[in-house]
Coordinates of C-alpha atoms and ligand atoms in Angstrom, one line a residue:
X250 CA -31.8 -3.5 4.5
X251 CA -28.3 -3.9 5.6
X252 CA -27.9 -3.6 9.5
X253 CA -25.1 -6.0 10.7
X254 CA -22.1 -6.0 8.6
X255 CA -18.7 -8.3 9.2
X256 CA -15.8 -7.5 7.7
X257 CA -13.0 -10.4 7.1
X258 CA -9.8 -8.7 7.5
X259 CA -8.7 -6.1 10.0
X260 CA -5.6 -4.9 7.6
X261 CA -5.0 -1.9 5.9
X262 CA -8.4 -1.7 4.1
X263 CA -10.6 -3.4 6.3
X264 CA -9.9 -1.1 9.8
X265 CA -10.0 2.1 8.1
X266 CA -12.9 1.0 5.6
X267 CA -15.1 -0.7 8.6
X268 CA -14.5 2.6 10.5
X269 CA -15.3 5.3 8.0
X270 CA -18.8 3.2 7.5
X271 CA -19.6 3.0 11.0
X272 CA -19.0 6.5 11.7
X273 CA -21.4 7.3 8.4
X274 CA -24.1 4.6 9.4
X275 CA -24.5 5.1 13.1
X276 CA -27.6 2.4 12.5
X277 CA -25.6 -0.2 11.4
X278 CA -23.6 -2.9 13.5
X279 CA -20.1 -3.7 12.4
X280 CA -17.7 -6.4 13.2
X281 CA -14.1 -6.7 11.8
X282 CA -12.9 -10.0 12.5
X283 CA -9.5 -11.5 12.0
X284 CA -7.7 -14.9 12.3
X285 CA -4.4 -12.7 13.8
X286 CA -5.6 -12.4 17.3
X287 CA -2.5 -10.0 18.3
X288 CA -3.6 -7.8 15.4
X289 CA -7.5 -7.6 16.6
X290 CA -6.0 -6.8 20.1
X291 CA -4.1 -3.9 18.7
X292 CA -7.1 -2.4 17.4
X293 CA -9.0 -2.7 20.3
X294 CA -5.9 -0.8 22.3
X295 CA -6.9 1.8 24.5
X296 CA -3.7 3.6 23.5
X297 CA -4.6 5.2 20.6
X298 CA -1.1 5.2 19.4
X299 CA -0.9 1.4 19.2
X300 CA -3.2 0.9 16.5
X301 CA -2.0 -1.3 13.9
X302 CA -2.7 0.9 11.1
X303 CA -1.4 4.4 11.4
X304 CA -3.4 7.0 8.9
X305 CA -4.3 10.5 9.3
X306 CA -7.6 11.1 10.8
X307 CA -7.8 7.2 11.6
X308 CA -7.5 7.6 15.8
X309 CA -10.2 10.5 15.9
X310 CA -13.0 8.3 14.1
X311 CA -11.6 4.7 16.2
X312 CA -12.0 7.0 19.7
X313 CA -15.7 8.0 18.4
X314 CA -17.1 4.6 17.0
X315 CA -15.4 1.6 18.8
X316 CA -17.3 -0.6 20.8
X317 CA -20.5 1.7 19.9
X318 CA -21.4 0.4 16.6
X319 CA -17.7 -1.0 15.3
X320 CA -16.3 -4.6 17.3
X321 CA -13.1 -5.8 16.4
X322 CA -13.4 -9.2 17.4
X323 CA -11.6 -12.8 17.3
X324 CA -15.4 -14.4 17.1
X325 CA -15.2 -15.0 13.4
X326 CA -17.7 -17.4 13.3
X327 CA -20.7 -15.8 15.5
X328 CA -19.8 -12.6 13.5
X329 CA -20.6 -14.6 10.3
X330 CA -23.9 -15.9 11.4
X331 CA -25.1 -12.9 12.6
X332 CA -24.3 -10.5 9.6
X333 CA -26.8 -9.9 6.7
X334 CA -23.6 -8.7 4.7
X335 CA -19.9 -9.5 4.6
X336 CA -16.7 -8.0 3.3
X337 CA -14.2 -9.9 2.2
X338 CA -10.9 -7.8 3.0
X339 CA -8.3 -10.2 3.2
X340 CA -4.6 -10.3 1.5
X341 CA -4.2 -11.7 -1.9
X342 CA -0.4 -11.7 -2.5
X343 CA 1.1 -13.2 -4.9
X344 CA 2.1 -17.1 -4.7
X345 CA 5.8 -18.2 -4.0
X346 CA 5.6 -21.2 -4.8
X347 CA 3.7 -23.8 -7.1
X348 CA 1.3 -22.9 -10.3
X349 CA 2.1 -19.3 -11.4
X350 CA 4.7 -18.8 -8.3
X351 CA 5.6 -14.9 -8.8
X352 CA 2.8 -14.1 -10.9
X353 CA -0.5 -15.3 -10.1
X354 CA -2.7 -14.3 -6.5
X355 CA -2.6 -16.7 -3.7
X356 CA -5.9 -17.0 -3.5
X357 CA -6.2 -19.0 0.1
X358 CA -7.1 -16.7 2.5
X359 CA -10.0 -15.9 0.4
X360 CA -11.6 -19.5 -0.2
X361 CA -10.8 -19.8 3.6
X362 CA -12.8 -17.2 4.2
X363 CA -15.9 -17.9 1.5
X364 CA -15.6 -21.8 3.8
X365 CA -16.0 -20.2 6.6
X366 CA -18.8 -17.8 5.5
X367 CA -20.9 -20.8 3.8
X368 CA -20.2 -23.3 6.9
X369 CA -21.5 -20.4 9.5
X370 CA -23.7 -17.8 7.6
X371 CA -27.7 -17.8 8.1
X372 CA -30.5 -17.0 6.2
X373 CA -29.4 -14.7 2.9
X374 CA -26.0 -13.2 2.8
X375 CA -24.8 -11.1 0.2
X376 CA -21.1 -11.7 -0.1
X377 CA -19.1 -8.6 -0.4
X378 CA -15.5 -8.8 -2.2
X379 CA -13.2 -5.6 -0.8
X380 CA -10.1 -7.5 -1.4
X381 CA -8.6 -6.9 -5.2
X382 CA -8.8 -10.1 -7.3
X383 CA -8.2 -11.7 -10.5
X384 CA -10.8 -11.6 -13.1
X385 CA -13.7 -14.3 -12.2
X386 CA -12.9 -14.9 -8.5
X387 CA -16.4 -14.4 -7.5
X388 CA -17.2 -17.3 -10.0
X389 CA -14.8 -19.5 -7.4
X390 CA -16.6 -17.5 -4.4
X391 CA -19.9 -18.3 -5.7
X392 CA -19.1 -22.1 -6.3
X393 CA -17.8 -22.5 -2.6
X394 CA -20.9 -20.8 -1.6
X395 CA -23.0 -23.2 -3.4
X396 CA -21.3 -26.4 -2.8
X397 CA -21.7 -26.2 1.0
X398 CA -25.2 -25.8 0.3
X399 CA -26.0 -28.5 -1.2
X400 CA -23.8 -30.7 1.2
X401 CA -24.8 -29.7 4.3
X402 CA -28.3 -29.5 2.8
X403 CA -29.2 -27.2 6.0
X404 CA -32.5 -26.2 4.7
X405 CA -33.2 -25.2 8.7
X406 CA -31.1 -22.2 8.4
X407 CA -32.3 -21.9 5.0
X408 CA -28.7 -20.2 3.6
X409 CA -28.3 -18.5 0.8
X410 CA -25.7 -16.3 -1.1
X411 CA -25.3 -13.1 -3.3
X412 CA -21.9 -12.4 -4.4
X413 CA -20.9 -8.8 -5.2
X414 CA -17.8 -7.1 -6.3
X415 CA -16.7 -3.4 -4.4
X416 CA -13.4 -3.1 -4.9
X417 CA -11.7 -0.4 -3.0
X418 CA -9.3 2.6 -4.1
X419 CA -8.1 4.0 -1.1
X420 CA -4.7 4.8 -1.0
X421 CA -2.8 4.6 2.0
X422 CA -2.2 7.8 3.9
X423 CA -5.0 9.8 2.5
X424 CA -7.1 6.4 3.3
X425 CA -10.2 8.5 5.6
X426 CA -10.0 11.1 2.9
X427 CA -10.7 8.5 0.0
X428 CA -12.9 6.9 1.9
X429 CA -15.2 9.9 3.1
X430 CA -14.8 11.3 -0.4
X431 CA -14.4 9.0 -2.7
X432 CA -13.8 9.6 -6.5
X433 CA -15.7 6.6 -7.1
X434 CA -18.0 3.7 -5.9
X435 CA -17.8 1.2 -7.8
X436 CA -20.1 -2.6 -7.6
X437 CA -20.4 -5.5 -9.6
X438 CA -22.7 -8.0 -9.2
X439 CA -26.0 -10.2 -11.5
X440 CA -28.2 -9.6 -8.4
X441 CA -29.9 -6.3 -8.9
X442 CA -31.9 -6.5 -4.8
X443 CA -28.1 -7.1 -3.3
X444 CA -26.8 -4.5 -5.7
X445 CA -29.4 -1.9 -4.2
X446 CA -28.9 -2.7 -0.5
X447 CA -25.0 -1.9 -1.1
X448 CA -26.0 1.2 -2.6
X449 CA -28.2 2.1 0.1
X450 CA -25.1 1.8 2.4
X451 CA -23.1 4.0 0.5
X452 CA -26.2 6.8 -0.2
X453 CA -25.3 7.2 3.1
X454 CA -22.5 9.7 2.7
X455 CA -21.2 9.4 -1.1
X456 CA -24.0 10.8 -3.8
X457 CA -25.6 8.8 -6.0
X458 CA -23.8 9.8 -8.8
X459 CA -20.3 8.4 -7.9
X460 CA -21.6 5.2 -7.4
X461 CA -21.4 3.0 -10.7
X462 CA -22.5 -0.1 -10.8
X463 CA -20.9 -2.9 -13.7
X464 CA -21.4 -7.0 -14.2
X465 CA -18.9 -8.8 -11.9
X466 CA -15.9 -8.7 -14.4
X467 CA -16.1 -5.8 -15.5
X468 CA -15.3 -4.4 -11.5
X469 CA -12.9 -7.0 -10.7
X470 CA -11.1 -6.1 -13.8
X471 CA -11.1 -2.1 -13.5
X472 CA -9.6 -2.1 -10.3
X473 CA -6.7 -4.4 -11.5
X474 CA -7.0 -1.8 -14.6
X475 CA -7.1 1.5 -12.2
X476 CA -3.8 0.6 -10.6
X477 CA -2.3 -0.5 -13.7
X478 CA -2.9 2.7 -15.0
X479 CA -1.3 4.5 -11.7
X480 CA 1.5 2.6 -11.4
X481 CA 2.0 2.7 -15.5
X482 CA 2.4 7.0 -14.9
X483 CA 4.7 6.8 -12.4
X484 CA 7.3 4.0 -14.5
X485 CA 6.4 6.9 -16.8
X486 CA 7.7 9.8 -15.3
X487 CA 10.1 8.3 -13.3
X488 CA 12.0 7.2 -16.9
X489 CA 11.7 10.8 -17.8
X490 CA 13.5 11.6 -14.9
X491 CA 16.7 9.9 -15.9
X492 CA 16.2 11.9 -19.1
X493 CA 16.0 15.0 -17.1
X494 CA 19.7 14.3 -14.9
X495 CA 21.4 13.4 -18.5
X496 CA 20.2 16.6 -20.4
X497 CA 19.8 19.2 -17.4
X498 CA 16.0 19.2 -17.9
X499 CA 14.3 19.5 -14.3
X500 CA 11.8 17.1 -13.5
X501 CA 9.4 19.4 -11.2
X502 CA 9.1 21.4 -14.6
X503 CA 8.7 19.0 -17.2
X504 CA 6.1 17.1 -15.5
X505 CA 4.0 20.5 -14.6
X506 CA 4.0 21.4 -18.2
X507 CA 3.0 17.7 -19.7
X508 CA 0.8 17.8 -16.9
X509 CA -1.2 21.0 -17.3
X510 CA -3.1 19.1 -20.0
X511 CA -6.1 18.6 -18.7
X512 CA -5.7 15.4 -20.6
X513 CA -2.9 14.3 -19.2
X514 CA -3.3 15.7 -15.3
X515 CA -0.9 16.4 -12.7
X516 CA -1.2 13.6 -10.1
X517 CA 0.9 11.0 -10.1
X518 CA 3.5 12.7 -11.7
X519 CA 6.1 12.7 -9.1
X520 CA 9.6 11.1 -9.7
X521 CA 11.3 8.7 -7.0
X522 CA 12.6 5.6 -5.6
X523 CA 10.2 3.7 -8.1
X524 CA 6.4 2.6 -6.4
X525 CA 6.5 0.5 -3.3
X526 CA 2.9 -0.9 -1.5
X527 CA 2.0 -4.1 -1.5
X528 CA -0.9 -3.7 -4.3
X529 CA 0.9 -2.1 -7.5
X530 CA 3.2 -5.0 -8.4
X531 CA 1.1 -7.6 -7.2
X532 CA -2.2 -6.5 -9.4
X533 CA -0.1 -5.8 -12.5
X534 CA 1.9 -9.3 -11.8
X535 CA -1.7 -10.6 -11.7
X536 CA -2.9 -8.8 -15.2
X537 CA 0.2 -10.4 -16.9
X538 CA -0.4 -13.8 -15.4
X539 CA -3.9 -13.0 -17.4
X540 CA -2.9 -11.7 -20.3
X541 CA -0.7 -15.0 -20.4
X542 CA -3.2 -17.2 -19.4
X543 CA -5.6 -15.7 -22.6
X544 CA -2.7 -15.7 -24.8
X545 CA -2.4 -11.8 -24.9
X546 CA 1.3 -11.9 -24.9
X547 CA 2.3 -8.5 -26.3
X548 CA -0.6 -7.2 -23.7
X549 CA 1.4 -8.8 -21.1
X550 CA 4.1 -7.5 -22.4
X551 CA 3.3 -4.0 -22.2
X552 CA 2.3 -3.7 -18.6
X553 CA 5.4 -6.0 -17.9
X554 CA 7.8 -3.6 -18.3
X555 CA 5.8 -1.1 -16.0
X556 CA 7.5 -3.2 -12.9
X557 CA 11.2 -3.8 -15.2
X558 CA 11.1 0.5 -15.1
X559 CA 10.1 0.4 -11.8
X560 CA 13.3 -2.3 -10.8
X561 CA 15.3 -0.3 -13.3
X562 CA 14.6 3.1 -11.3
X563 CA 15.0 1.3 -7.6
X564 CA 18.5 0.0 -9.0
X565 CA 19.8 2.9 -10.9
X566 CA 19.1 5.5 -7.8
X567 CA 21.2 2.5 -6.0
X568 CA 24.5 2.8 -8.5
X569 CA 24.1 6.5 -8.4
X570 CA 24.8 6.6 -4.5
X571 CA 27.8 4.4 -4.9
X572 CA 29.4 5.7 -7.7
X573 CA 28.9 9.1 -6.3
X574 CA 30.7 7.8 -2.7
X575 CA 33.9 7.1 -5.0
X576 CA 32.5 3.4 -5.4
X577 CA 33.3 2.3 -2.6
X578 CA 30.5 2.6 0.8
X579 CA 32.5 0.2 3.6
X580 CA 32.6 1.3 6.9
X581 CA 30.9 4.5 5.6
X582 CA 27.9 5.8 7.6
X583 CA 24.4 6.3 5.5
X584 CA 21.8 7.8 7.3
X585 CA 18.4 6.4 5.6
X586 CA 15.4 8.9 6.3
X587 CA 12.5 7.2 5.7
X588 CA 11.5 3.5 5.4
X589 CA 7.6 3.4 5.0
X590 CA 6.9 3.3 1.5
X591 CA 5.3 6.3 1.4
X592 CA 4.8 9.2 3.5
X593 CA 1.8 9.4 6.5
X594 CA 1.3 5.1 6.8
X595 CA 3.6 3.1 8.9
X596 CA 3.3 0.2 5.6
X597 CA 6.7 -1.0 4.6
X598 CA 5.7 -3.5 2.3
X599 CA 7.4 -3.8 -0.6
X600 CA 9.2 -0.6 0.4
X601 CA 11.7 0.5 -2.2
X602 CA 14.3 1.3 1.1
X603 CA 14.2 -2.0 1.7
X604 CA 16.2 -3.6 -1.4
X605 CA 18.2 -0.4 -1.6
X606 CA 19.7 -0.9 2.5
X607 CA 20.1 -4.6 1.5
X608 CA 22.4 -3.6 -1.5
X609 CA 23.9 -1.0 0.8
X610 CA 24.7 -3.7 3.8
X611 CA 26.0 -5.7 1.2
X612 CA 29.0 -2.9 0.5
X613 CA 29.4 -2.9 4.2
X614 CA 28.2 0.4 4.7
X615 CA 26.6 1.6 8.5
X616 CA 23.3 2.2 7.9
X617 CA 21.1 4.2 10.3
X618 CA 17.6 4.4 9.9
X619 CA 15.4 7.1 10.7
X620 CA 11.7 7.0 10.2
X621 CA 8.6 8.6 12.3
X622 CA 6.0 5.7 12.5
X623 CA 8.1 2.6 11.4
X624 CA 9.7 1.2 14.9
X625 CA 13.7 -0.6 14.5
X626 CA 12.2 -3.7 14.9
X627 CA 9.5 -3.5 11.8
X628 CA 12.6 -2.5 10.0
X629 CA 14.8 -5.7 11.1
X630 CA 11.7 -7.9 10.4
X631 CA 10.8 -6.5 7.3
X632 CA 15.1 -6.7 6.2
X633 CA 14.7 -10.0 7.3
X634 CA 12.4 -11.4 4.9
X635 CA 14.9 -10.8 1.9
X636 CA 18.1 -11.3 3.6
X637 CA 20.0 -13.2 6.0
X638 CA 20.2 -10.2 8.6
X639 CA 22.3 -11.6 11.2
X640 CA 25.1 -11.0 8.9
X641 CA 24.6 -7.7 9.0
X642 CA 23.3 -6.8 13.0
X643 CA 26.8 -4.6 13.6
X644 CA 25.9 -2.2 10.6
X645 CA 22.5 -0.9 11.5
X646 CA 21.2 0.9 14.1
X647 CA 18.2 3.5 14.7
X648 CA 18.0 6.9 15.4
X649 CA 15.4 8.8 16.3
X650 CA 17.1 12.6 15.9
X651 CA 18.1 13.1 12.8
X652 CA 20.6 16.5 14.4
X653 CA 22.7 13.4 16.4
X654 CA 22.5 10.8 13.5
X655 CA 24.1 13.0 11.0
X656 CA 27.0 13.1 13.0
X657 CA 30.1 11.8 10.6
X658 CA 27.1 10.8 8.3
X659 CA 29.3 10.3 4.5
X660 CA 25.8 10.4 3.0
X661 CA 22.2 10.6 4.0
X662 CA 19.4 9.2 1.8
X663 CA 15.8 10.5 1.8
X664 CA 13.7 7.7 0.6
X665 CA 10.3 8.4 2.1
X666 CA 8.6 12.0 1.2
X667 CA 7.7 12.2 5.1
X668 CA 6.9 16.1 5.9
X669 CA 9.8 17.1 8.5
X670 CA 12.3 16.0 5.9
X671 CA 11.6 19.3 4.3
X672 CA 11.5 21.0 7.1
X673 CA 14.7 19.9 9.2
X674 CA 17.5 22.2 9.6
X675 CA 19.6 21.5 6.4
X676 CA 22.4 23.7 7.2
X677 CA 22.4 22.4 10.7
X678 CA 22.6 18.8 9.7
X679 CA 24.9 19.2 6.8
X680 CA 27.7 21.3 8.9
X681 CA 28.2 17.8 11.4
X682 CA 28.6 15.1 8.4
X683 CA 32.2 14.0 7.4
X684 CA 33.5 16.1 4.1
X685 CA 33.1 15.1 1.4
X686 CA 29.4 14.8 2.5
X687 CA 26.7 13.9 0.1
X688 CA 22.7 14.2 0.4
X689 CA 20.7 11.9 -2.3
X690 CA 17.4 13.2 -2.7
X691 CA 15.2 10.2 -4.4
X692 CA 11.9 12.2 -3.4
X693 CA 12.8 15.4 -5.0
X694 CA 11.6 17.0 -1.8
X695 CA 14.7 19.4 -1.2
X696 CA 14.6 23.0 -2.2
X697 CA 18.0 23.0 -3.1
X698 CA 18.0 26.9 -3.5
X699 CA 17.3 27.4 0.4
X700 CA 20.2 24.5 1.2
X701 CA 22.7 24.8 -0.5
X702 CA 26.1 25.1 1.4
X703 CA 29.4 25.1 0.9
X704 CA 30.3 22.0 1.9
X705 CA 27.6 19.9 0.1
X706 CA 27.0 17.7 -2.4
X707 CA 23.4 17.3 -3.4
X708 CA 21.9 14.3 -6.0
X709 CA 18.4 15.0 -6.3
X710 CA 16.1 12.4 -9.1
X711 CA 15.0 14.1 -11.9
X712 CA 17.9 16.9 -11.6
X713 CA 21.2 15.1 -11.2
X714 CA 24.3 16.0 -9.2
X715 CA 24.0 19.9 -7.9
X716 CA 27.5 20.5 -6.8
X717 CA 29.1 23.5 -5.1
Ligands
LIG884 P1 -3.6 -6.7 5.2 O1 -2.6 -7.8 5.1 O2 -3.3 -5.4 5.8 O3 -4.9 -7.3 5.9 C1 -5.5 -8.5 5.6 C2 -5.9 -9.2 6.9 O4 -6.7 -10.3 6.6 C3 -4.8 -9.7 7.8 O5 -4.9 -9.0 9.0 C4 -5.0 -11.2 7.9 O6 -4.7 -11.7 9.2 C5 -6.5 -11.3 7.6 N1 -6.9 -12.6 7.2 C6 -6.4 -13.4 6.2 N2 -7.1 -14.5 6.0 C7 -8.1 -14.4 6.9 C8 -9.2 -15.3 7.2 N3 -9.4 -16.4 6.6 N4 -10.1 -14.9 8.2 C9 -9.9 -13.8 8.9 N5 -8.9 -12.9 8.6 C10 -8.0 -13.2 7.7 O7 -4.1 -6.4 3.7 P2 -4.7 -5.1 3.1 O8 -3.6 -4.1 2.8 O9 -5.8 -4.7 4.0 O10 -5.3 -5.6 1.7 C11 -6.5 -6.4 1.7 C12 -6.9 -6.5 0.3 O11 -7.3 -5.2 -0.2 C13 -5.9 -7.0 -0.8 O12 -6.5 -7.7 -1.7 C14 -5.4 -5.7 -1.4 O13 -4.9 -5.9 -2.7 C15 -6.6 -4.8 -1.4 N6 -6.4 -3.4 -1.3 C16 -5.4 -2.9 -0.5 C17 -5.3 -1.5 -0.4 C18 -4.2 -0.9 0.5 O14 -4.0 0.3 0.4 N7 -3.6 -1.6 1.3 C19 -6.1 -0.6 -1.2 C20 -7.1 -1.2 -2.0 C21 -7.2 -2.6 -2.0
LIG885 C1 -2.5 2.6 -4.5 C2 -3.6 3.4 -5.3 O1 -3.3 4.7 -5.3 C3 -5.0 3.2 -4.7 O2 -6.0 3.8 -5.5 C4 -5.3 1.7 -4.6 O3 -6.5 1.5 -3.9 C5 -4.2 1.0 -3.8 O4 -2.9 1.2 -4.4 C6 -4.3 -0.5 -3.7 O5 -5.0 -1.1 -4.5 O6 -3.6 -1.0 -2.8 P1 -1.2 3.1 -2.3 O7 -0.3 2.0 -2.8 O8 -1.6 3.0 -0.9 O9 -2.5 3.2 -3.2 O10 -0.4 4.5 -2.4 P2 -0.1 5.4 -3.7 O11 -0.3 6.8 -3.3 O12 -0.7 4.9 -5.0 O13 1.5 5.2 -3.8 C7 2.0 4.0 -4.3 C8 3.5 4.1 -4.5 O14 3.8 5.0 -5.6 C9 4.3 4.8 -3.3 O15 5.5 4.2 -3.2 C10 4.4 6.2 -3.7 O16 5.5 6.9 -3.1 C11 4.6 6.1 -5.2 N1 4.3 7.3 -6.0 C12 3.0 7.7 -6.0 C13 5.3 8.0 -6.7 O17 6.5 7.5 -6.7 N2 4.9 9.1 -7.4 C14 3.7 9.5 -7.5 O18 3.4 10.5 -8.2 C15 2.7 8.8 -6.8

C-alpha cells in the first residue's frame, strides 16, 4: 500500500500532479522535492499569486492541501528515504551539445535523480517515471538502481527497486482538469504487485476502466507517440491554413467540416503561430533521434517535417507582418499581445513570440509586450537566451493596458489566444493607432464582423488580408 509518496521535480507536471493526488488521497503523505531551492520557496508562498506555476484551479487545491498532506521541500534526501514510492518529474530537454546535440534527451537530471534515489531509498521502492522519455530509459533507471545495490551491499536497509512507467498527458492550462479527469491512465512496468499499488492510487478518483496498463516500452513509447500525433494535426491544419489565405477558403470552416468526422475530430484543429511548449518538439526531436538510431529513416522522415511545418508556419506569419508594414518595421511600434505560449499558463518556453519579436528587433521595430501572467522580466530572460538583448534594451518595453499601449501602435500582433484579447474594445484601440494601422491575428481569435472599422487593416491566419 502506497502511503508516502516523493515527487522529484516541482515543475510544471510535478506541482500540479503532486497536488491533484493529495487532494484525492487525503491518506497519503506527499513530498515534492527540488534541487531549485528558490522554486520550492515559491511554492511554499503564502501569496497565493506567487506560485511558480500559474493554472486554473491550481491556487484553490494548494490553499486546501499544503502543509496538510502535500510538503514542498529542499530535504531531497530524507524525502527519499522515507517514501515507499517516487515520481520521477524532472526535465528531459534536448542536449546542446555532444552525442545527438539537437536531437536526443539530456538525460542527466534523471540518472541524477535514480543516484540519488538508490544512494538514499529504504526497504522497497517502486520507481515511478512522470517525466517523458526515450524508449528503454527505465532499462538505464533500473541498472542505476541495481548497481548501487550491489556496491554498497547495504543489506541493513535491505533496498530494493521496481521501476514503472506513468507518463503524464496533462496539458498546460487545463492541467487540474486533465488531471482530475483524465482521458487516460496509462502504466508500464514487468512487476505486476507495483503495477497494482499504482492502480490503487489512481482507483482513487479515475475508474478502473481508464486505467491501462502496457510492458515498459510500450508506455514510454505512446506517450512520445501521443504527442507526435497532436503536434502532427496541428502542422496539419496549420498548412491548410496557408491554403485557405491563397484561395479565400476560411479556416474556422474548413476545419469544422473535416472535423465533424467522427473519425477525424475537432480538437486540435485550430490554426496559429505554429505549437510552442517545451514537450512537442523535444519528444518528436527524440522519436527521430530513434527512428535514426534503428535505421527507420523515411520514419524519421515523416515526423521530421511535423517541426519543418511548424518553423515554416512561425516564419511565414513573420514575412507576412513585414511585407504587409510596406517591408520595412524600423522605428515602427508593434504591440505584441501575448507571450506565453498558450493561453491560461504563464510557460514561455519555446514560445512561438519569442523568435518572431527576435526577427522583429532585428528590423528595429519598438516592440511592446503585453501579456496577463508573463512579468517584463520573464520576457527579457527568456529573449535572452536566443539573442544578445542588450542590443536591443531601447526597443522594448511593457505595458500592462492595452487602451495606452496602442497609442501610435503601426501594428499589433496577437500571438497568445488569452481570453480578454477577444473581449477588449477593438474599436477603441484601433481609433488611437497611427494610419495605416494594421492588426495580425495569428490566433484567429477576432470576430472580424463585430471589428471591422474604417480605418483598419486586419491579417487574420487561415483567412488572409481583410481590408476595408
Ligand atoms: P520543469 O522544468 O517545469 O520541472 C522540472 C523540475 O525538476 C525543475 O524544477 C528542476 O529544478 C527539477 N530537477 C531537475 N533535476 C532534479 C534533481 N536531480 N533533483 C530534484 N529536482 C530536479 O519541467 P516539466 O514541464 O514539469 O516537465 C517534466 C517532465 O514531464 C518532462 O520530461 C516533460 O517532457 C514531461 N511532461 C511535461 C508536461 C508539461 O505540460 N509541462 C506534460 C507532460 C509531460
Ligand atoms: C501537450 C499535450 O497536449 C499534452 O497531452 C502533453 O502531456 C504535453 O504536451 C506534454 O507532454 O508536455 P501542452 O504543450 O501543455 O500539452 O499544450 P497543448 O494544448 O498541447 O498546446 C501545445 C501548443 O500547440 C500550444 O502552443 C498551442 O497554442 C498549440 N495548439 C494547440 C495549436 O496551435 N492549435 C491547436 O488546435 C492546439
Amino acid at each position: 500500500m502506497i502511503s508516502n509518496i516523493c515527487c522529484i521535480g516541482a515543475g510544471y507536471v510535478g506541482g500540479p500532479t503532486m497536488t491533484v493526488i493529495a487532494d484525492r488521497c487525503p491518506n497519503i503523505l506527499i513530498n515534492v522535492v527540488d534541487t531549485n531551492a528558490e522554486k520550492i520557496k515559491a511554492w511554499n508562498s503564502e501569496d497565493l499569486n506567487k506560485l511558480p506555476v500559474f493554472e486554473p484551479g491550481l491556487r484553490e487545491l494548494i490553499k486546501k492541501v499544503r502543509n496538510k498532506n502535500l510538503f514542498f521541500s529542499s530535504d531531497i534526501d530524507l524525502c527519499i528515504k522515507n517514501a515507499d514510492a517516487i515520481f520521477i518529474s524532472v526535465n528531459t530537454p534536448i542536449k546542446t551539445s555532444g552525442l545527438g546535440a539537437g536531437e536526443a534527451s539530456d538525460l542527466k537530471w534523471v540518472e541524477a535523480s535514480a543516484r540519488r534515489i538508490s544512494e538514499n531509498a529504504n526497504g522497497h521502492t517502486i520507481v515511478i517515471e512522470k517525466s517523458t522519455l526515450p524508449v528503454r530509459t527505465a532499462k538505464v533507471i533500473k541498472e542505476i538502481l541495481s548497481t548501487q545495490e550491489i556496491y554498497e551491499n547495504d543489506n541493513e536497509r535491505n533496498k530494493s527497486f521496481s521501476v514503472l512507467s506513468n507518463p503524464e498527458f496533462l496539458a498546460e492550462g487545463t492541467a487540474i482538469k486533465d488531471l482530475q479527469e483524465p482521458d487516460r491512465v496509462l502504466i508500464g512496468g514487468d512487476d505486476k504487485n507495483a503495477i497494482l499499488e499504482l492502480k490503487k492510487l489512481y482507483l482513487n478518483w479515475v475508474d478502473k476502466h481508464k486505467i491501462i496498463t502496457t510492458n515498459l516500452w510500450s508506455s514510454e513509447l505512446s506517450k512520445l507517440t501521443a504527442n507526435a500525433f497532436l503536434a502532427q494535426r496541428i502542422s496539419s491544419i496549420n498548412s491548410i491554413s496557408a491554403i485557405c489565405e491563397a484561395t479565400g477558403a476560411d479556416i474556422k470552416e474548413v476545419a469544422k467540416a473535416t472535423g465533424l468526422d467522427s473519425r477525424i475530430g475537432l480538437k486540435f484543429l485550430k490554426a496559429g503561430p505554429g505549437f510552442g511548449g517545451s514537450c512537442f518538439k523535444k519528444d518528436i526531436l527524440n522519436l527521430v533521434y530513434l527512428c535514426k538510431y534503428f535505421n527507420l529513416r523515411q520514419v524519421g522522415d515523416f515526423w521530421e517535417q511535423v517541426i519543418k511545418i511548424n518553423e515554416w508556419q512561425r516564419n511565414r506569419i513573420y514575412e507576412i507582418i513585414v511585407k504587409n508594414l510596406f517591408g520595412n518595421i524600423s522605428d515602427k511600434k508593434i504591440l505584441i499581445l501575448g507571450f506565453s505560449f498558450k493561453a491560461n499558463t504563464n510557460d514561455t518556453r519555446e514560445s512561438p513570440t519569442i523568435g518572431l519579436s527576435i526577427n522583429l528587433l532585428k528590423e528595429n521595430a519598438n516592440l511592446v509586450f503585453h501579456d496577463p501572467q508573463v512579468s517584463f522580466d520573464q520576457i527579457k530572460n527568456e529573449l535572452e537566451k536566443f539573442t544578445d538583448l542588450q542590443k536591443y534594451t531601447n526597443q522594448i518595453s511593457f505595458c500592462s493596458n492595452l487602451y495606452n499601449a496602442s497609442d501610435y501602435a503601426d501594428a499589433i500582433i496577437i500571438m497568445t489566444e488569452w481570453k480578454e484579447y477577444e473581449l477588449v474594445d477593438w474599436e477603441k484601440i484601433t481609433k488611437k493607432m497611427r494610419k495605416p494601422s494594421w492588426v495580425f491575428d495569428a490566433r484567429g481569435i477576432l470576430d472580424i464582423s463585430k471589428i471591422r472599422t474604417e480605418n483598419i487593416n486586419i491579417w487574420q491566419v487561415g483567412n488572409g488580408v481583410i481590408k476595408n
